[in-house]
Amino acid sequence: MNQTFNSQRFLLIIRLEIAEKGRTQLLMAAVLVGTLLLMMLPIMFNNEHNNTLRALHIIALIMLVLFGGSLYTNQVFGQFDSTNSTIAALMVPASRLEKFLSTLLLNLMFMIPFILLFVGLHYWTTEYANIHLITNEEKYELLPKSILYFMILMALVIQGAAFLGAIYFTKATYIKTAAAFFVLIVFGVTANHYLAKNMVPSPTYFSALPFAGWTMVFNKSGQFSNYTVDLPESIHYFVYALPIVVMLAFWYIAYVRMVEKEV
């Protein structure tokens, strides 16, 4: 098969992807969106401050936006899971790049609106709830924009990892992807903490996350002193750009894996 990219053929392969996977992926998307609405809308129907309802927004951010979408992404290369479907997929007259981009595009067409839906619902429902709280009730706090922005970037990194795992592993794809990603995160956090702690003189308490500031507490003759070391302003741009670079790297490795498998 000619491996040059052709825009007309690319549109045809997108139509084929929609025809073959559209119904299944739409049902999965409906479950995720429905669950998101069930977790985020109840805050609007209570005129008293309720920490549990606010916590549902945070749980939705972590469980659905960060990790729920990865389960959806993990199904994008399902046509290569069985012998019959793999043979049919290999016979499709399209280049690897066209197959790769069509699959990635359809996945992003759900993931990006899903993330934006969460952000929109969070601000809209929280502000609506604050307006309708009874007098003297404590107002709900919106999640800081910096936290939301970082979480959105992390959601895209996880999407990239799940996308790579979907083509890299052949069996128990989601479990192997999640395990590999978890081990990588634990190793990075542990190594960063170990190296950072060795740079300071034995604090009583020390906290250091990758690409974040340091928090130290020293105990001197019963007197506790707290110190915070923040990243320089210029480094913040690097921190915000790094997840995008990692995501693009995952996409590229996934494409290389497709070439290796001669898909």
CSV table of C-alpha atoms in Angstrom, one decimal:
chain,number,residue,atom,x,y,z
A,1,MET,CA,0.0,0.0,0.0
A,2,ASN,CA,1.2,3.5,-0.9
A,3,GLN,CA,2.3,5.1,2.4
A,4,THR,CA,2.0,8.7,1.1
A,5,PHE,CA,-0.6,10.9,2.8
A,6,ASN,CA,-3.7,11.7,0.7
A,7,SER,CA,-6.4,14.1,2.1
A,8,GLN,CA,-9.3,12.5,0.2
A,9,ARG,CA,-8.4,9.0,1.3
A,10,PHE,CA,-7.9,10.4,4.9
A,11,LEU,CA,-11.5,11.7,4.9
A,12,LEU,CA,-12.7,8.3,3.7
A,13,ILE,CA,-10.9,6.5,6.4
A,14,ILE,CA,-12.5,8.8,9.0
A,15,ARG,CA,-15.9,7.9,7.6
A,16,LEU,CA,-14.9,4.2,7.9
A,17,GLU,CA,-13.8,4.7,11.5
A,18,ILE,CA,-17.1,6.4,12.4
A,19,ALA,CA,-19.1,3.7,10.7
A,20,GLU,CA,-17.2,0.8,12.4
A,21,LYS,CA,-16.6,2.3,15.9
A,22,GLY,CA,-19.1,5.2,16.1
A,23,ARG,CA,-21.9,3.4,17.9
A,24,THR,CA,-19.7,1.8,20.5
A,25,GLN,CA,-17.6,4.9,21.2
A,26,LEU,CA,-20.8,7.0,21.4
A,27,LEU,CA,-22.3,4.7,24.0
A,28,MET,CA,-19.0,4.9,26.0
A,29,ALA,CA,-19.0,8.7,25.7
A,30,ALA,CA,-22.6,8.8,26.8
A,31,VAL,CA,-21.8,6.9,30.0
A,32,LEU,CA,-18.9,9.2,30.8
A,33,VAL,CA,-20.9,12.4,30.1
A,34,GLY,CA,-23.9,11.1,32.0
A,35,THR,CA,-21.8,10.2,35.0
A,36,LEU,CA,-20.2,13.6,34.9
A,37,LEU,CA,-23.6,15.3,34.9
A,38,LEU,CA,-24.8,13.2,37.8
A,39,MET,CA,-21.8,14.2,39.9
A,40,MET,CA,-21.7,17.9,39.0
A,41,LEU,CA,-25.4,19.1,38.7
A,42,PRO,CA,-26.6,18.3,42.3
A,43,ILE,CA,-24.8,21.3,43.7
A,44,MET,CA,-27.4,23.5,41.9
A,45,PHE,CA,-30.4,22.0,43.8
A,46,ASN,CA,-29.3,22.7,47.4
A,47,ASN,CA,-29.6,26.1,48.9
A,48,GLU,CA,-27.3,25.3,51.8
A,49,HIS,CA,-23.6,24.9,51.7
A,50,ASN,CA,-22.7,21.2,51.3
A,51,ASN,CA,-19.0,20.1,51.3
A,52,THR,CA,-20.0,16.7,49.9
A,53,LEU,CA,-21.5,18.3,46.8
A,54,ARG,CA,-18.4,20.4,46.2
A,55,ALA,CA,-16.2,17.3,46.8
A,56,LEU,CA,-18.1,15.6,43.9
A,57,HIS,CA,-16.6,18.1,41.5
A,58,ILE,CA,-13.1,17.3,42.7
A,59,ILE,CA,-13.8,13.6,42.5
A,60,ALA,CA,-15.2,14.1,38.9
A,61,LEU,CA,-12.1,15.9,38.0
A,62,ILE,CA,-9.8,13.1,39.2
A,63,MET,CA,-11.9,10.0,38.4
A,64,LEU,CA,-13.6,11.0,35.2
A,65,VAL,CA,-11.6,13.8,33.5
A,66,LEU,CA,-8.1,12.4,34.4
A,67,PHE,CA,-8.7,8.7,34.4
A,68,GLY,CA,-12.2,8.0,32.9
A,69,GLY,CA,-11.2,9.3,29.5
A,70,SER,CA,-8.2,7.0,29.5
A,71,LEU,CA,-10.5,4.0,29.5
A,72,TYR,CA,-12.3,5.5,26.5
A,73,THR,CA,-9.0,6.1,24.7
A,74,ASN,CA,-7.8,2.6,25.4
A,75,GLN,CA,-10.4,1.2,23.0
A,76,VAL,CA,-9.3,3.2,20.0
A,77,PHE,CA,-7.2,0.4,18.4
A,78,GLY,CA,-9.7,-2.3,19.2
A,79,GLN,CA,-9.7,-3.5,15.6
A,80,PHE,CA,-6.3,-5.0,16.2
A,81,ASP,CA,-7.3,-7.1,19.2
A,82,SER,CA,-8.6,-10.2,17.3
A,83,THR,CA,-7.4,-12.1,14.3
A,84,ASN,CA,-10.5,-11.5,12.1
A,85,SER,CA,-10.7,-7.8,12.8
A,86,THR,CA,-6.9,-7.3,12.5
A,87,ILE,CA,-6.9,-8.9,9.0
A,88,ALA,CA,-9.8,-6.7,7.9
A,89,ALA,CA,-8.0,-3.6,9.3
A,90,LEU,CA,-4.8,-4.5,7.5
A,91,MET,CA,-6.7,-4.8,4.2
A,92,VAL,CA,-8.0,-1.2,4.4
A,93,PRO,CA,-6.3,0.7,1.5
A,94,ALA,CA,-4.9,3.6,3.6
A,95,SER,CA,-1.4,4.6,4.7
A,96,ARG,CA,-0.4,4.1,8.3
A,97,LEU,CA,-0.3,7.8,8.9
A,98,GLU,CA,-3.9,8.1,7.7
A,99,LYS,CA,-5.0,5.3,10.0
A,100,PHE,CA,-3.1,6.8,12.9
A,101,LEU,CA,-4.4,10.4,12.4
A,102,SER,CA,-8.0,9.3,11.9
A,103,THR,CA,-8.0,7.3,15.1
A,104,LEU,CA,-6.3,10.1,17.1
A,105,LEU,CA,-8.6,12.8,15.6
A,106,LEU,CA,-11.8,10.9,16.5
A,107,ASN,CA,-10.5,10.3,20.1
A,108,LEU,CA,-9.6,14.0,20.5
A,109,MET,CA,-13.0,15.0,19.2
A,110,PHE,CA,-14.4,13.5,22.3
A,111,MET,CA,-11.6,14.1,24.9
A,112,ILE,CA,-11.2,17.9,24.3
A,113,PRO,CA,-15.0,18.7,24.5
A,114,PHE,CA,-15.3,16.4,27.5
A,115,ILE,CA,-12.6,18.3,29.3
A,116,LEU,CA,-14.1,21.6,28.3
A,117,LEU,CA,-17.5,20.4,29.5
A,118,PHE,CA,-16.2,19.7,32.9
A,119,VAL,CA,-14.6,23.2,33.2
A,120,GLY,CA,-17.8,24.9,31.9
A,121,LEU,CA,-20.0,22.8,34.3
A,122,HIS,CA,-17.8,23.5,37.2
A,123,TYR,CA,-17.9,27.3,36.8
A,124,TRP,CA,-21.6,27.5,35.8
A,125,THR,CA,-23.0,25.2,38.5
A,126,THR,CA,-20.8,26.6,41.3
A,127,GLU,CA,-21.7,30.2,40.4
A,128,TYR,CA,-25.4,29.2,40.1
A,129,ALA,CA,-25.2,27.5,43.5
A,130,ASN,CA,-23.6,30.6,45.2
A,131,ILE,CA,-26.3,32.9,43.8
A,132,HIS,CA,-29.1,30.7,45.2
A,133,LEU,CA,-27.6,29.9,48.7
A,134,ILE,CA,-29.6,31.2,51.6
A,135,THR,CA,-28.4,34.3,53.4
A,136,ASN,CA,-25.2,34.0,55.5
A,137,GLU,CA,-24.3,30.6,54.0
A,138,GLU,CA,-20.7,30.1,53.1
A,139,LYS,CA,-20.0,30.5,49.4
A,140,TYR,CA,-18.5,27.7,47.4
A,141,GLU,CA,-14.9,28.2,46.2
A,142,LEU,CA,-14.1,27.7,42.5
A,143,LEU,CA,-11.1,25.6,41.8
A,144,PRO,CA,-8.1,27.8,41.1
A,145,LYS,CA,-7.4,28.4,37.4
A,146,SER,CA,-3.8,27.2,37.8
A,147,ILE,CA,-5.0,23.9,39.2
A,148,LEU,CA,-7.6,23.4,36.5
A,149,TYR,CA,-5.0,24.2,33.8
A,150,PHE,CA,-2.5,21.8,35.2
A,151,MET,CA,-5.2,19.1,35.5
A,152,ILE,CA,-6.2,19.6,31.9
A,153,LEU,CA,-2.6,19.2,30.8
A,154,MET,CA,-2.3,16.0,32.9
A,155,ALA,CA,-5.5,14.7,31.4
A,156,LEU,CA,-3.9,15.1,28.0
A,157,VAL,CA,-0.7,13.4,29.2
A,158,ILE,CA,-2.8,10.4,30.4
A,159,GLN,CA,-4.6,10.4,27.1
A,160,GLY,CA,-1.3,10.1,25.3
A,161,ALA,CA,-0.2,7.3,27.6
A,162,ALA,CA,-3.5,5.4,27.1
A,163,PHE,CA,-3.2,6.0,23.3
A,164,LEU,CA,0.3,4.6,23.3
A,165,GLY,CA,-0.7,1.6,25.5
A,166,ALA,CA,-3.6,0.8,23.2
A,167,ILE,CA,-1.3,0.0,20.3
A,168,TYR,CA,1.8,-1.0,22.3
A,169,PHE,CA,0.2,-3.9,24.3
A,170,THR,CA,-1.8,-6.7,22.7
A,171,LYS,CA,-3.4,-8.2,25.8
A,172,ALA,CA,-4.7,-6.7,29.1
A,173,THR,CA,-4.0,-3.4,27.5
A,174,TYR,CA,-5.5,-1.1,30.0
A,175,ILE,CA,-4.1,-2.9,33.0
A,176,LYS,CA,-0.6,-3.0,31.6
A,177,THR,CA,-0.8,0.7,30.5
A,178,ALA,CA,-2.0,1.8,34.0
A,179,ALA,CA,0.6,-0.3,35.7
A,180,ALA,CA,3.5,1.1,33.6
A,181,PHE,CA,2.2,4.6,34.0
A,182,PHE,CA,1.8,4.2,37.7
A,183,VAL,CA,5.4,2.8,38.1
A,184,LEU,CA,6.8,5.7,36.1
A,185,ILE,CA,5.0,8.3,38.2
A,186,VAL,CA,6.1,6.6,41.5
A,187,PHE,CA,9.7,6.4,40.3
A,188,GLY,CA,9.7,10.0,39.2
A,189,VAL,CA,8.2,11.3,42.5
A,190,THR,CA,10.5,9.1,44.6
A,191,ALA,CA,13.7,10.1,42.7
A,192,ASN,CA,12.8,13.8,42.8
A,193,HIS,CA,12.1,13.7,46.5
A,194,TYR,CA,15.3,11.8,47.3
A,195,LEU,CA,17.5,14.2,45.3
A,196,ALA,CA,15.8,17.3,46.6
A,197,LYS,CA,16.0,16.2,50.2
A,198,ASN,CA,19.7,15.5,49.9
A,199,MET,CA,20.2,19.2,49.0
A,200,VAL,CA,18.8,20.6,52.3
A,201,PRO,CA,20.2,20.0,55.9
A,202,SER,CA,17.9,17.4,57.5
A,203,PRO,CA,14.5,19.2,57.9
A,204,THR,CA,11.9,17.9,60.2
A,205,TYR,CA,9.4,17.9,57.4
A,206,PHE,CA,10.1,18.1,53.7
A,207,SER,CA,7.8,18.0,50.7
A,208,ALA,CA,8.9,18.2,47.0
A,209,LEU,CA,6.9,17.2,44.0
A,210,PRO,CA,8.3,17.1,40.5
A,211,PHE,CA,8.3,20.6,38.9
A,212,ALA,CA,6.8,22.1,42.0
A,213,GLY,CA,8.1,24.2,44.9
A,214,TRP,CA,9.7,22.8,48.1
A,215,THR,CA,8.2,23.0,51.6
A,216,MET,CA,10.5,22.6,54.6
A,217,VAL,CA,10.0,22.7,58.3
A,218,PHE,CA,13.0,22.9,60.7
A,219,ASN,CA,12.8,22.3,64.4
A,220,LYS,CA,15.5,24.3,66.3
A,221,SER,CA,15.3,23.9,70.1
A,222,GLY,CA,11.5,23.5,70.0
A,223,GLN,CA,11.0,26.4,67.6
A,224,PHE,CA,9.5,25.4,64.2
A,225,SER,CA,10.5,27.4,61.2
A,226,ASN,CA,8.6,27.0,57.8
A,227,TYR,CA,10.3,27.7,54.5
A,228,THR,CA,8.9,27.6,51.0
A,229,VAL,CA,11.1,27.6,47.9
A,230,ASP,CA,9.1,28.4,44.8
A,231,LEU,CA,10.1,27.9,41.2
A,232,PRO,CA,11.4,30.9,39.3
A,233,GLU,CA,8.8,32.6,37.1
A,234,SER,CA,10.6,31.7,33.9
A,235,ILE,CA,10.5,28.0,34.9
A,236,HIS,CA,6.7,28.0,35.2
A,237,TYR,CA,6.4,28.3,31.4
A,238,PHE,CA,8.6,25.2,31.1
A,239,VAL,CA,6.5,23.3,33.6
A,240,TYR,CA,3.3,24.2,31.7
A,241,ALA,CA,4.9,23.3,28.3
A,242,LEU,CA,6.4,20.0,29.5
A,243,PRO,CA,3.1,18.0,29.6
A,244,ILE,CA,2.4,19.0,26.0
A,245,VAL,CA,5.8,17.8,24.9
A,246,VAL,CA,5.3,14.5,26.8
A,247,MET,CA,1.9,14.0,25.2
A,248,LEU,CA,3.3,14.6,21.7
A,249,ALA,CA,6.1,12.2,22.5
A,250,PHE,CA,3.6,9.5,23.4
A,251,TRP,CA,1.7,10.1,20.1
A,252,TYR,CA,5.0,9.8,18.1
A,253,ILE,CA,6.0,6.6,19.9
A,254,ALA,CA,2.5,5.2,19.2
A,255,TYR,CA,3.0,5.9,15.5
A,256,VAL,CA,6.4,4.3,15.5
A,257,ARG,CA,4.8,1.2,17.2
A,258,MET,CA,2.3,1.1,14.4
A,259,VAL,CA,5.1,1.1,11.9
A,260,GLU,CA,6.9,-1.7,13.8
A,261,LYS,CA,3.7,-3.8,13.8
A,262,GLU,CA,3.3,-3.1,10.0
A,263,VAL,CA,-0.3,-2.1,10.5
